[in-house]
CSV table of C-alpha atoms in Angstrom, one decimal:
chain,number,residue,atom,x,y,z
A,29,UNK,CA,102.2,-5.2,-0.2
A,30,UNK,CA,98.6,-5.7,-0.8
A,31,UNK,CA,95.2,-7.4,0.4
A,32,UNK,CA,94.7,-11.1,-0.3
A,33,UNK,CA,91.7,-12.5,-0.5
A,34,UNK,CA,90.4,-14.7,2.4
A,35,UNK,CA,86.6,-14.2,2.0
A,36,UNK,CA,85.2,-16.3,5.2
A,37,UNK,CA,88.3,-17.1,6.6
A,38,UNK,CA,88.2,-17.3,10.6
A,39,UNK,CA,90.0,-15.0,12.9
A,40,UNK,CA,92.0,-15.9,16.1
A,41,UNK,CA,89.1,-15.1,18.6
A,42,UNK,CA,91.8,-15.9,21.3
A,43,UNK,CA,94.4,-13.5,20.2
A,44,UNK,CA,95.2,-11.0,23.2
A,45,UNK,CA,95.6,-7.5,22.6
A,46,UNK,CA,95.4,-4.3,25.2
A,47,UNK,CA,92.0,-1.8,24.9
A,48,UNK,CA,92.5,1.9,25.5
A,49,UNK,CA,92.7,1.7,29.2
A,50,UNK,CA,95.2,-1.0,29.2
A,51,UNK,CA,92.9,-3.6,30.2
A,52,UNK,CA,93.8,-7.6,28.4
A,53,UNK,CA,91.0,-8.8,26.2
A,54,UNK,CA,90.9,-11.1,23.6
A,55,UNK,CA,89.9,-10.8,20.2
A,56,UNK,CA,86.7,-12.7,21.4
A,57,UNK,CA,85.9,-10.0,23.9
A,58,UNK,CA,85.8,-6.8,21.6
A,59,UNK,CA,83.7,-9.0,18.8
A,60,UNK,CA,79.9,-8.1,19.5
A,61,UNK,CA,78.4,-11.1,19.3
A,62,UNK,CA,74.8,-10.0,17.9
A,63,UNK,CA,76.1,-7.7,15.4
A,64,UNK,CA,78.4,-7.1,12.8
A,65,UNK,CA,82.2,-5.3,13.4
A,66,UNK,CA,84.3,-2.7,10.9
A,67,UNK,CA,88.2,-4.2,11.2
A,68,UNK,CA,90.7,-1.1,10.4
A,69,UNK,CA,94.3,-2.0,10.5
A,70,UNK,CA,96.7,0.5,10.5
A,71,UNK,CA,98.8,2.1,13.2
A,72,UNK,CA,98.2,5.1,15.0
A,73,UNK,CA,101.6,7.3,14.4
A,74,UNK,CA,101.1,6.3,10.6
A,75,UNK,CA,101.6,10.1,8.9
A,76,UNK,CA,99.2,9.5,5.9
A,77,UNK,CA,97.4,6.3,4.5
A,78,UNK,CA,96.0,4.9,8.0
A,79,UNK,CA,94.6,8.3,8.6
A,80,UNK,CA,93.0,8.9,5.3
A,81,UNK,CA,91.7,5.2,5.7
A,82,UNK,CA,89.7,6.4,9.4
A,83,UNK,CA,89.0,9.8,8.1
A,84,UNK,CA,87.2,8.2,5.1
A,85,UNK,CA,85.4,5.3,7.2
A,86,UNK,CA,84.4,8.5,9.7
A,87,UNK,CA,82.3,10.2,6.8
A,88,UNK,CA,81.1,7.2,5.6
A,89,UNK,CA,79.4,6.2,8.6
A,90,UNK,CA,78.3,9.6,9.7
A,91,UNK,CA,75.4,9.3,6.5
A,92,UNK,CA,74.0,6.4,8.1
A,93,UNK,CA,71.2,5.9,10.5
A,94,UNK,CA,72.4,2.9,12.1
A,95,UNK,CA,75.3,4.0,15.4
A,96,UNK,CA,78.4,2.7,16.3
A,97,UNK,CA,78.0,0.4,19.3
A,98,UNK,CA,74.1,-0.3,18.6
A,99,UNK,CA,73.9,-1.7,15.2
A,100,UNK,CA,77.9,-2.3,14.4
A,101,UNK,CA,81.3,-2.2,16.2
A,102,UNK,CA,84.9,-0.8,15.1
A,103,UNK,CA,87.7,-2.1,16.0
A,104,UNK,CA,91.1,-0.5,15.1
A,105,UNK,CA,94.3,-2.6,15.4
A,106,UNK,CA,97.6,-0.8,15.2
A,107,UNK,CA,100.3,-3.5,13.3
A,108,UNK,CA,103.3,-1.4,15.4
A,109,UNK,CA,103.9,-3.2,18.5
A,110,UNK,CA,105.6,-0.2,20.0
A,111,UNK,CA,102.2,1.5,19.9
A,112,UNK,CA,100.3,1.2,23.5
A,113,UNK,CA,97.1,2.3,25.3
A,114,UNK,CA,98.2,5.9,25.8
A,115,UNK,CA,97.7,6.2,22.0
A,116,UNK,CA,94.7,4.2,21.6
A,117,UNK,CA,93.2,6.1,24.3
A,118,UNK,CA,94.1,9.6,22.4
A,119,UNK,CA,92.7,8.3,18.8
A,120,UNK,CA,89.5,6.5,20.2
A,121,UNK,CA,88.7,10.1,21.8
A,122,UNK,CA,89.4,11.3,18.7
A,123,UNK,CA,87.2,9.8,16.3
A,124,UNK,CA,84.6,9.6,18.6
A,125,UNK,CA,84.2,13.1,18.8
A,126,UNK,CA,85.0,13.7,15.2
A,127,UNK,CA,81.8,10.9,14.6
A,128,UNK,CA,79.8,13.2,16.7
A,129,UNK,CA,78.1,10.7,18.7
A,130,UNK,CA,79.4,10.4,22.0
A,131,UNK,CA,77.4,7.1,22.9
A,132,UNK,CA,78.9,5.1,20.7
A,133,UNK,CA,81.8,5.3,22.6
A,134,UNK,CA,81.8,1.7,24.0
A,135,UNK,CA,81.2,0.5,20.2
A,136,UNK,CA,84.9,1.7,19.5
A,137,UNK,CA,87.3,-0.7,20.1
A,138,UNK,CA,91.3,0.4,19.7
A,139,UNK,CA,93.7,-2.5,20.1
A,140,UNK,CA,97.6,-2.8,20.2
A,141,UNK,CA,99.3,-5.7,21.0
A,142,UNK,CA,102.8,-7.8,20.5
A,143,UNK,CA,103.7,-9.1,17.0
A,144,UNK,CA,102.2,-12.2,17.4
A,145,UNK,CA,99.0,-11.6,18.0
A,146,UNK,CA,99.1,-8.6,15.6
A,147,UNK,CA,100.0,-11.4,12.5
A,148,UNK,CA,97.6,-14.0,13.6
A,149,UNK,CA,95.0,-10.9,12.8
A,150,UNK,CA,96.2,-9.8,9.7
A,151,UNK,CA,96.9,-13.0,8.1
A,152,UNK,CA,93.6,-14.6,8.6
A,153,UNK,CA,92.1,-11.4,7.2
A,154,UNK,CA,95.1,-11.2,4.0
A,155,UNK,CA,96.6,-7.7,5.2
A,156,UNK,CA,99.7,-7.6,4.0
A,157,UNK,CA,102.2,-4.9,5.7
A,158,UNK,CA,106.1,-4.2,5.8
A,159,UNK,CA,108.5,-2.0,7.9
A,160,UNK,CA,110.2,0.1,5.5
A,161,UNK,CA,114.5,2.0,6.2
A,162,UNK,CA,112.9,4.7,8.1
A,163,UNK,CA,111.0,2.7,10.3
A,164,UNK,CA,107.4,3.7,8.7
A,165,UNK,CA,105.1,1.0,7.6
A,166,UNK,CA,104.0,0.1,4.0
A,167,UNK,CA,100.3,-1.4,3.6
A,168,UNK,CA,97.3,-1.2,1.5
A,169,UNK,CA,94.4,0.9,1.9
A,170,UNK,CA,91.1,-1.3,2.9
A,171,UNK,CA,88.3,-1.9,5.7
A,172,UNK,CA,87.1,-5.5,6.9
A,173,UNK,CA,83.6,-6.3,7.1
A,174,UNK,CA,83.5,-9.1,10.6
A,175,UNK,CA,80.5,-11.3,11.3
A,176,UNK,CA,79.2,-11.9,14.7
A,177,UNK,CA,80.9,-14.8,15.2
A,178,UNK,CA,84.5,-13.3,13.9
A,179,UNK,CA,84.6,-14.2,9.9
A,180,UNK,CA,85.8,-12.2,7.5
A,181,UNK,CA,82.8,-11.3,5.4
A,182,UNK,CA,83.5,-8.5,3.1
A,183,UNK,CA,86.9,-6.8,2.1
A,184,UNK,CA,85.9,-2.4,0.7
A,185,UNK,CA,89.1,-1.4,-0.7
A,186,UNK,CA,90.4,1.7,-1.0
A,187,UNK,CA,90.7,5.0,1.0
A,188,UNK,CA,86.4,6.2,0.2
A,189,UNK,CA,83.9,4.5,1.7
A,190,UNK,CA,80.4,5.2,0.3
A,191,UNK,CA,78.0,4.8,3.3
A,192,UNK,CA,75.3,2.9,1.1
A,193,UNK,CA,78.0,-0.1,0.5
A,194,UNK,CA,79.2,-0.2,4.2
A,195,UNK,CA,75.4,-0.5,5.0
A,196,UNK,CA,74.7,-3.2,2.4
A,197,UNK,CA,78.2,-5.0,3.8
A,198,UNK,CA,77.2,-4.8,7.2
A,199,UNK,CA,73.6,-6.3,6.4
A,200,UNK,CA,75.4,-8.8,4.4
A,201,UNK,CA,78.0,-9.8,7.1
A,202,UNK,CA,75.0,-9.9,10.0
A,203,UNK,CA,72.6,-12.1,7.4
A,204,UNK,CA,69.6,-9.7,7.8
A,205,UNK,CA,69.9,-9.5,11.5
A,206,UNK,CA,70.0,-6.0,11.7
A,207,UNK,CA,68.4,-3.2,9.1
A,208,UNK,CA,65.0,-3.2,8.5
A,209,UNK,CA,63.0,-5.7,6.1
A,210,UNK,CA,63.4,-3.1,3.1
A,211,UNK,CA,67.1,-2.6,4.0
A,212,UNK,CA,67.0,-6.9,3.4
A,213,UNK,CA,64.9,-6.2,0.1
A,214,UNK,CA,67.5,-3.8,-1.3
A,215,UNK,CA,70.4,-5.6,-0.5
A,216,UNK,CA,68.9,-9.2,-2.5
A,217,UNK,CA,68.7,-7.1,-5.2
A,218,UNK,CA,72.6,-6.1,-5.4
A,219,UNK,CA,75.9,-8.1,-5.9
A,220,UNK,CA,79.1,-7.0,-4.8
A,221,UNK,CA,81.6,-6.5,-7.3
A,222,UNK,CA,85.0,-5.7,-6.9
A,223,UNK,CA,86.3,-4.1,-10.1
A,224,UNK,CA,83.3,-1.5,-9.3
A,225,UNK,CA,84.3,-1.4,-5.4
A,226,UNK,CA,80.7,-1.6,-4.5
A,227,UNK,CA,77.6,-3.2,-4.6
A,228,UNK,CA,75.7,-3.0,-7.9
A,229,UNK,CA,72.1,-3.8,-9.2
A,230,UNK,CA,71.4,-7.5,-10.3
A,231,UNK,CA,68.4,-6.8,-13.2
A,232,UNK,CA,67.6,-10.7,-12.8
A,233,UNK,CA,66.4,-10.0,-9.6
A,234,UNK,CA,65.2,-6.6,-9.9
A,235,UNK,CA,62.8,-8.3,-12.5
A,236,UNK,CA,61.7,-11.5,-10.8
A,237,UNK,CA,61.4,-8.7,-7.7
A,238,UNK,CA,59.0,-6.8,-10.7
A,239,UNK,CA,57.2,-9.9,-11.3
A,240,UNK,CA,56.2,-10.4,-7.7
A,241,UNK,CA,55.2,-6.9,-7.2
A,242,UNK,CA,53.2,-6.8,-10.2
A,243,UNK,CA,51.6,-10.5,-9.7
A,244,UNK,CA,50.3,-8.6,-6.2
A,245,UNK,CA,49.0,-5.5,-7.4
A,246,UNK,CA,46.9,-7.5,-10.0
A,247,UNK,CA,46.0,-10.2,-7.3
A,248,UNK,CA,44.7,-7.3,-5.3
A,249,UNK,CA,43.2,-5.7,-7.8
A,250,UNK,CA,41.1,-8.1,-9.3
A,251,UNK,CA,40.2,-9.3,-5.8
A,252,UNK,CA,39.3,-5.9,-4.8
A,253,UNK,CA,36.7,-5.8,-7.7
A,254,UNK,CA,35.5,-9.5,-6.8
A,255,UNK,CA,34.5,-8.6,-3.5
A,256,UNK,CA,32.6,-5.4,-5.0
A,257,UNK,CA,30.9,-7.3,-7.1
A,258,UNK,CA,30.0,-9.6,-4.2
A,259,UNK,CA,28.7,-6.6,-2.4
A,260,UNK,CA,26.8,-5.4,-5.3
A,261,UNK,CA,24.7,-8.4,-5.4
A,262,UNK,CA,24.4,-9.0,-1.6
A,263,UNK,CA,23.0,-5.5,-1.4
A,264,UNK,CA,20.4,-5.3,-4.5
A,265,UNK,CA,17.0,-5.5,-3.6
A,266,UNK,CA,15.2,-9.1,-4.3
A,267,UNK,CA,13.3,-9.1,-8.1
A,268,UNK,CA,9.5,-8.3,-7.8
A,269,UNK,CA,7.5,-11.2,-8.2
A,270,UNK,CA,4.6,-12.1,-10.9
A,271,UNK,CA,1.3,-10.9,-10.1
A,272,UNK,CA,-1.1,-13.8,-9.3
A,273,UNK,CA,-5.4,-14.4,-10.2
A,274,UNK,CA,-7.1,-14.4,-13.0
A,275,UNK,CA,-9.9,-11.9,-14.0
A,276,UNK,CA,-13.4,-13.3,-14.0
Protein backbone atom coordinates (compact mmCIF):
# COMPACT_ATOMS: atom_id res chain seq x y z
CA UNK A 1 0.00 0.00 0.00
CA UNK A 2 1.20 3.45 -0.62
CA UNK A 3 0.27 7.18 -1.48
CA UNK A 4 -0.42 8.08 -5.08
CA UNK A 5 -0.05 11.12 -6.32
CA UNK A 6 -3.18 13.27 -7.05
CA UNK A 7 -1.66 16.79 -6.63
CA UNK A 8 -4.99 19.13 -7.17
CA UNK A 9 -7.31 16.47 -7.42
CA UNK A 10 -10.95 17.44 -5.90
CA UNK A 11 -12.43 15.89 -2.99
CA UNK A 12 -16.12 14.75 -2.55
CA UNK A 13 -17.32 17.91 -0.60
CA UNK A 14 -20.73 15.95 -0.35
CA UNK A 15 -19.41 12.93 1.31
CA UNK A 16 -21.27 12.33 4.70
CA UNK A 17 -19.47 11.38 7.61
CA UNK A 18 -20.46 11.68 11.69
CA UNK A 19 -18.33 14.54 13.95
CA UNK A 20 -17.56 13.61 17.55
CA UNK A 21 -21.00 14.23 18.95
CA UNK A 22 -22.64 12.25 16.30
CA UNK A 23 -24.06 14.98 14.48
CA UNK A 24 -24.20 14.32 10.06
CA UNK A 25 -22.03 16.73 8.19
CA UNK A 26 -20.64 16.61 5.04
CA UNK A 27 -17.24 16.87 3.91
CA UNK A 28 -18.31 20.49 2.86
CA UNK A 29 -19.25 21.38 6.41
CA UNK A 30 -15.88 20.51 8.31
CA UNK A 31 -13.78 22.36 5.29
CA UNK A 32 -13.11 26.02 6.46
CA UNK A 33 -13.76 27.90 3.80
CA UNK A 34 -11.17 30.86 4.38
CA UNK A 35 -8.37 28.84 5.35
CA UNK A 36 -6.39 25.94 4.72
CA UNK A 37 -7.14 22.18 6.46
CA UNK A 38 -4.46 19.21 7.67
CA UNK A 39 -6.28 15.71 6.20
CA UNK A 40 -4.91 12.74 8.65
CA UNK A 41 -6.26 9.39 7.65
CA UNK A 42 -5.87 6.67 9.86
CA UNK A 43 -8.20 4.97 12.32
CA UNK A 44 -8.44 5.52 15.80
CA UNK A 45 -7.82 1.82 17.40
CA UNK A 46 -4.79 1.59 14.98
CA UNK A 47 -1.85 0.26 17.67
CA UNK A 48 1.14 2.04 16.01
CA UNK A 49 1.58 3.96 12.56
CA UNK A 50 -1.74 6.22 12.82
CA UNK A 51 -0.62 7.27 16.25
CA UNK A 52 2.93 8.05 15.45
CA UNK A 53 1.44 9.90 12.29
CA UNK A 54 -0.84 12.45 15.01
CA UNK A 55 1.76 12.34 17.63
CA UNK A 56 4.23 13.69 14.99
CA UNK A 57 1.70 16.27 13.34
CA UNK A 58 1.05 17.34 17.25
CA UNK A 59 4.78 18.50 17.76
CA UNK A 60 4.89 19.89 14.54
CA UNK A 61 2.29 22.26 14.97
CA UNK A 62 2.95 23.06 18.61
CA UNK A 63 6.37 25.29 17.08
CA UNK A 64 4.12 27.34 15.18
CA UNK A 65 2.54 30.60 15.88
CA UNK A 66 -0.38 30.24 13.72
CA UNK A 67 -3.53 27.95 15.98
CA UNK A 68 -5.62 25.31 15.06
CA UNK A 69 -9.09 26.63 14.26
CA UNK A 70 -7.84 30.35 13.44
CA UNK A 71 -5.34 30.02 10.75
CA UNK A 72 -5.84 26.10 9.71
CA UNK A 73 -8.25 23.15 10.43
CA UNK A 74 -7.54 19.25 11.09
CA UNK A 75 -9.50 16.92 10.17
CA UNK A 76 -8.97 13.17 11.12
CA UNK A 77 -10.86 10.48 9.14
CA UNK A 78 -10.76 7.01 10.54
CA UNK A 79 -10.82 4.38 7.26
CA UNK A 80 -12.55 1.58 9.81
CA UNK A 81 -16.20 1.91 9.50
CA UNK A 82 -16.78 0.16 12.81
CA UNK A 83 -15.11 3.15 14.45
CA UNK A 84 -18.02 5.79 15.79
CA UNK A 85 -18.36 9.13 17.64
CA UNK A 86 -17.70 7.61 21.07
CA UNK A 87 -14.11 7.25 19.74
CA UNK A 88 -13.72 10.40 17.89
CA UNK A 89 -14.99 12.07 20.83
CA UNK A 90 -12.22 10.39 23.16
CA UNK A 91 -9.20 11.20 20.53
CA UNK A 92 -10.35 14.80 19.62
CA UNK A 93 -10.11 15.38 23.64
CA UNK A 94 -7.11 13.91 23.41
CA UNK A 95 -5.03 15.81 21.12
CA UNK A 96 -6.54 18.80 21.97
CA UNK A 97 -5.22 18.71 25.27
CA UNK A 98 -1.94 17.11 24.29
CA UNK A 99 -1.75 20.49 21.69
CA UNK A 100 -2.18 22.50 24.67
CA UNK A 101 -4.56 25.01 23.32
CA UNK A 102 -7.91 24.43 24.36
CA UNK A 103 -9.57 27.00 21.83
CA UNK A 104 -8.69 25.42 19.05
CA UNK A 105 -11.06 22.89 19.89
CA UNK A 106 -13.70 23.73 17.23
CA UNK A 107 -10.70 23.68 14.55
CA UNK A 108 -10.51 19.81 15.22
CA UNK A 109 -12.52 17.92 13.12
CA UNK A 110 -12.69 13.79 13.83
CA UNK A 111 -14.84 11.98 11.21
CA UNK A 112 -15.93 8.32 10.83
CA UNK A 113 -18.23 7.19 8.43
CA UNK A 114 -19.51 4.05 6.17
CA UNK A 115 -17.10 2.58 3.52
CA UNK A 116 -18.29 4.56 0.94
CA UNK A 117 -17.86 7.70 1.84
CA UNK A 118 -14.56 6.67 3.54
CA UNK A 119 -13.16 5.56 -0.23
CA UNK A 120 -14.54 8.53 -2.05
CA UNK A 121 -12.02 10.42 0.52
CA UNK A 122 -9.09 8.49 0.14
CA UNK A 123 -9.16 7.92 -3.42
CA UNK A 124 -9.37 11.48 -4.49
CA UNK A 125 -6.53 12.15 -2.18
CA UNK A 126 -4.35 8.60 -3.41
CA UNK A 127 -4.45 6.87 0.16
CA UNK A 128 -4.06 3.57 -0.32
CA UNK A 129 -5.08 1.17 2.69
CA UNK A 130 -5.88 -2.69 3.16
CA UNK A 131 -7.44 -4.92 5.98
CA UNK A 132 -4.92 -7.34 6.79
CA UNK A 133 -5.87 -11.60 8.64
CA UNK A 134 -6.07 -10.04 11.93
CA UNK A 135 -8.33 -7.48 11.10
CA UNK A 136 -5.66 -4.53 11.54
CA UNK A 137 -5.13 -2.07 8.75
CA UNK A 138 -2.09 -1.60 6.47
CA UNK A 139 -1.45 2.08 5.06
CA UNK A 140 1.24 4.47 4.52
CA UNK A 141 2.44 7.10 6.68
CA UNK A 142 1.52 10.79 5.29
CA UNK A 143 -0.48 14.16 6.01
CA UNK A 144 -2.67 16.11 3.25
CA UNK A 145 -2.38 19.66 2.80
CA UNK A 146 -6.50 20.84 1.75
CA UNK A 147 -7.26 24.25 0.21
CA UNK A 148 -10.21 26.22 1.11
CA UNK A 149 -12.23 25.14 -1.44
CA UNK A 150 -11.30 21.16 -0.71
CA UNK A 151 -8.20 20.37 -3.20
CA UNK A 152 -5.58 18.41 -2.50
CA UNK A 153 -2.59 20.82 -2.40
CA UNK A 154 0.35 19.24 -0.78
CA UNK A 155 1.10 15.47 0.16
CA UNK A 156 4.26 15.54 3.59
CA UNK A 157 5.19 12.03 3.77
CA UNK A 158 6.34 10.23 6.44
CA UNK A 159 5.77 9.89 10.21
CA UNK A 160 8.03 13.79 11.19
CA UNK A 161 6.67 16.73 10.33
CA UNK A 162 9.03 19.71 10.61
CA UNK A 163 6.80 22.72 11.53
CA UNK A 164 8.67 25.12 9.00
CA UNK A 165 7.33 22.79 5.92
CA UNK A 166 3.70 22.43 7.33
CA UNK A 167 3.86 26.32 7.60
CA UNK A 168 5.20 26.82 4.06
CA UNK A 169 2.43 23.97 2.84
CA UNK A 170 -0.28 25.62 4.49
CA UNK A 171 0.72 29.16 2.92
CA UNK A 172 1.11 27.38 -0.21
CA UNK A 173 -2.31 25.52 -0.13
CA UNK A 174 -4.23 29.06 1.12
CA UNK A 175 -2.24 31.20 -1.85
CA UNK A 176 -0.79 33.84 0.65
CA UNK A 177 -4.12 34.25 2.36
CA UNK A 178 -2.96 33.72 5.55
CA UNK A 179 0.83 34.31 7.11
CA UNK A 180 2.16 37.51 7.01
CA UNK A 181 3.85 39.27 3.84
CA UNK A 182 7.43 37.92 4.97
CA UNK A 183 5.96 34.46 5.56
CA UNK A 184 4.82 35.05 1.49
CA UNK A 185 8.52 36.31 0.76
CA UNK A 186 10.05 33.13 2.31
CA UNK A 187 7.94 30.73 0.84
CA UNK A 188 8.63 32.34 -3.14
CA UNK A 189 11.92 31.65 -2.36
CA UNK A 190 11.47 27.73 -1.75
CA UNK A 191 10.33 24.63 -3.85
CA UNK A 192 9.02 21.64 -2.63
CA UNK A 193 10.88 18.59 -3.26
CA UNK A 194 9.98 15.35 -2.51
CA UNK A 195 13.13 13.20 -2.45
CA UNK A 196 14.17 15.90 0.33
CA UNK A 197 10.51 15.72 2.02
CA UNK A 198 10.44 19.40 2.36
CA UNK A 199 10.76 22.57 0.99
CA UNK A 200 14.22 23.72 -0.09
CA UNK A 201 15.94 27.10 -1.19
CA UNK A 202 15.58 28.09 -4.95
CA UNK A 203 19.16 30.27 -5.47
CA UNK A 204 17.52 31.64 -8.74
CA UNK A 205 15.24 33.37 -6.74
CA UNK A 206 17.14 34.05 -3.79
CA UNK A 207 19.33 36.05 -6.22
CA UNK A 208 16.82 37.94 -8.36
CA UNK A 209 15.27 38.41 -4.58
CA UNK A 210 19.24 39.92 -4.01
CA UNK A 211 19.04 41.96 -6.95
CA UNK A 212 15.95 43.73 -5.86
CA UNK A 213 17.13 44.28 -2.43
CA UNK A 214 20.23 45.63 -3.50
CA UNK A 215 18.75 47.72 -6.59
CA UNK A 216 16.71 49.49 -3.40
CA UNK A 217 19.26 50.07 -1.01
CA UNK A 218 21.33 51.81 -3.75
CA UNK A 219 18.08 53.67 -5.09
CA UNK A 220 17.80 54.89 -1.56
CA UNK A 221 21.00 55.62 -1.12
CA UNK A 222 21.88 57.70 -3.78
CA UNK A 223 18.52 59.41 -3.38
CA UNK A 224 19.22 60.01 0.11
CA UNK A 225 22.50 61.92 -0.86
CA UNK A 226 20.55 63.82 -3.83
CA UNK A 227 18.25 65.31 -1.54
CA UNK A 228 21.26 66.43 0.82
CA UNK A 229 22.73 67.89 -1.73
CA UNK A 230 19.51 69.71 -2.59
CA UNK A 231 19.47 70.87 0.99
CA UNK A 232 22.94 72.00 0.94
CA UNK A 233 22.37 74.38 -1.78
CA UNK A 234 18.83 75.57 -0.71
CA UNK A 235 20.39 76.49 2.64
CA UNK A 236 23.88 78.27 1.64
CA UNK A 237 23.78 81.83 1.96
CA UNK A 238 23.48 83.95 -1.48
CA UNK A 239 27.27 84.95 -2.94
CA UNK A 240 28.25 88.67 -1.99
CA UNK A 241 27.96 90.90 -4.70
CA UNK A 242 30.74 93.25 -6.50
CA UNK A 243 31.29 96.41 -4.97
CA UNK A 244 30.07 99.33 -7.10
CA UNK A 245 31.60 103.38 -7.90
CA UNK A 246 34.56 104.51 -9.01
CA UNK A 247 37.04 106.68 -6.99
CA UNK A 248 37.41 110.24 -8.06
Amino acid sequence: VTIIDKLDSQLPLSATFRDDHGNPVTLRDVLPKDRPAILQIGYMKCPMLCSLVMNALVRGIQDMDWTVGQQYDIIALSVNPKEGPDLAEGKKAGYVAEYGRPQSAAGWHFLTGEESSIRSVTDAVGFEYRMQENGEYSHAAGIFILTPDGRLSRVLYGVKYDSANVRMALLEASQGKVGTTLDRIILWCHIYDAQAGGYVVMAMRVMQLGGVLTLLVLGGGLGWFWWREAQARRLAPPAAGHAGGTAH
